Amino acid sequence: MSTPILSLQHVHKSFGPAHIIRDANLDVLPGERHAVIGPNGAGKSTLFHLCSGQFAPTEGKILLNGKNIAGLKPAEVNRRGLARSFQITNIFPGVTVFENLRLAVMRKHNLQFVFWRSAARLRLVNEEVDDLLTKIRLTERAQTLASQLSYSEQRSLEIGMTLASDPQVILLDEPMAGMSHEETDYTAGLIREITEGRTLLIVEHDMSVVFSLAHRISVLVYGEIIATGTPEEIRGNARVKEAYLGEEAA
Amino acid sequence: MKYAPLLLLVTVAVLIALPWLVSGSMLNAAVQMLISALFAMAFGLLCGQAGMLSFGHAAYFGVGAFAAVHAMNAFGGEGLLPTPLLPLVGGASGLVSGLLAGYFSTKRTGVYFAMITLALAELLHALAPHLKTVFGGEAGVSSFRMPAWGIGFGSLNDVYFLTLVWTLVSIGLLYLFSKTPLGRLALGLRENAHRLRFLGYNTHALGTLIFAISAMFAGIAGALQSMNIEAANYVVLESHISTAVVLNSFIGGVRVFLGPAIGGAVMTFFGHVSSDLTRVWLLYQGIIFVLVMMFLPRGIVGELVERIRNPSGEGLARTISTLLARLASLAIAAFGAVFLIEFLQRVLSPEYRAGVTEGNWPDIALFSYDWAPLSVLPWAFGLGLFGFGIALVIMVNRRVAARKEAQA
Ligand SMILES: Nc1ncnc2c1ncn2[C@@H]1O[C@H](COP(=O)(O)OP(=O)(O)OP(=O)(O)O)[C@@H](O)[C@H]1O
Ligand SMILES: [Mg+2]
């Protein structure tokens, strides 16, 4: 077994008296597509917040490429190669789609405190933005304000922005929520394509997507990871059926 | 929008020709307008583009003003810092103080940010009278503009051109800045700082830097101001200077590039014109602000740009005739309102009250007529005009609405 690229070791998170993540242990292997499933309120998004620097864990270690990132700031985590999307759309609403992606792409080219170059003339950046626009099928909407996109278009933009920094590890929190069948299919294909050569950790409620996309699945219930395994193993797992999949099927 | 470069060219040409077109007093007002415009543009970078509402921008304006006066005295307008380059000192001091103040204030956002900027400016304002060597006490610090580069800088014309060049160059630089990666990130900061952090950006450093650049241009404006009057006094640190730049920028439109400049220039012009005519200019300024925010929330220029981008679909002639009808009705209402306010102000003024004896209320001269304050006439006249104007506005609006309905 190769060493995990992202590894959660005995991670706990409490908000005051509420113990939301209880001793989570999870190894995500390089190159795999790993899904986290679980009922509403299980703590899936909280887990993502912990990995991406939004919150610091109360206890435990989070290793990215073998280095502890627990408690680092979001920007620092991003710089170390982990990018994420959000369950609640998190974009720059008042500027164009193009600008949204450009802001996301610029960081990768170390364009942060640069005030002596014209953004419009950054050839590489613009090419990458155009490329992303094609991928997320928003080329036609490049000059539209992000706030005026439809909900599912905004979800696509969210994915595009997450990709922009060319991350090693991508965390997607319910990327397909609110999409039509066709859009879900397309996005599943897109995620498959863009995560080629990267590592994906995804939270998704659409089980057909999860079971066809993921190499491995972890099941989170009440802040505990009760099982990790291949889709077949998870389907056959009695505890999972009882705690989660059973209720979905019913 | 395709006429924008042409419009710009004409404006610059008019500005260059201005000394030959207007009187000295007007030219003096024009210098003030340019300074207000630049100051508002500096504020607009921070508030409009980066979404950080500062209530303490007088501090950086003032720092620039004092730095320039001290530099003027130290260098005598020669050597390393000839007179035309003195605004650089204002800019540098604005930049440094902006880095410092920005570091602390941008640790917070929204209301807390605004409160910190306000507190820092008030701190400086409270300290200033005690630091006599720096701020010169009640008398302030004065200086003289020395000749340099073969220019005298004694005449108003020279001052005007100095101010014009610095204002245009600064606004040009601000425009170019808005097109750079850092300038684009200012928008990101305004729209969603949280997301920027998850894209790997250091939002605190970004905020500090943009704050400092805004303060730098405020400092240049301050330097131009003190060079114009050849003095600086700690009244430039007063909070009404901070307030005025906020109001002016919003009236012009803080989210469109030249909005703050136009707002600053127009309001300064009104202030100049009306200071001879009325004592209640601040009241009018407040009323204009409230009205603009209620009916043109994007500001005057913002609304104009919006109309040009999304024309009403009624054709140019119709649009213009509707606009003229609206303006004419508003002018009538405004005249009525101004009449009432001025009349009331005169009735309530202590000078007039002193002249009232035993129920004998002398007539009041207003708009070259004498009006008896106890008669119905002046009140009915003002109220009537105001009501008539408003009724006309409503009528115009109804017509437009009816036409729209007929189209749909
Ligand atoms: N900042 C917070 N403070 C207190 N409680 C929180 C906070 N964030 C999340 N919680 C609680 O933690 C629990 C897990 O929330 P989380 O959003 O991680 O669930 P989830 O598995 O992503 O659910 P969903 O499927 O609905 O997205 C919920 O009970 C929630 O109320
Ligand atoms: Mg969630």
Coordinates of C-alpha atoms and ligand atoms in Angstrom, one line a residue, chain A residues 39-46 48-49 84 86-88 173-174 203 205, ligand 2:
Chain A
P39 CA -26.6 11.2 6.6
N40 CA -27.4 14.9 6.9
G41 CA -25.6 16.5 9.8
A42 CA -23.1 13.7 10.1
G43 CA -20.2 16.1 9.9
K44 CA -19.0 15.7 6.3
S45 CA -18.7 19.4 5.6
T46 CA -17.1 19.9 9.0
F48 CA -13.8 19.3 4.9
H49 CA -13.5 22.5 6.9
R84 CA -11.8 22.8 -2.2
F86 CA -18.1 24.6 -1.0
Q87 CA -21.5 23.1 -0.4
I88 CA -23.0 26.6 -0.3
D173 CA -18.5 19.3 -1.2
E174 CA -21.7 18.1 -3.0
V203 CA -19.0 14.5 -0.6
H205 CA -25.6 12.5 -1.9
Ligands
MG2 MG -22.5 19.4 4.3

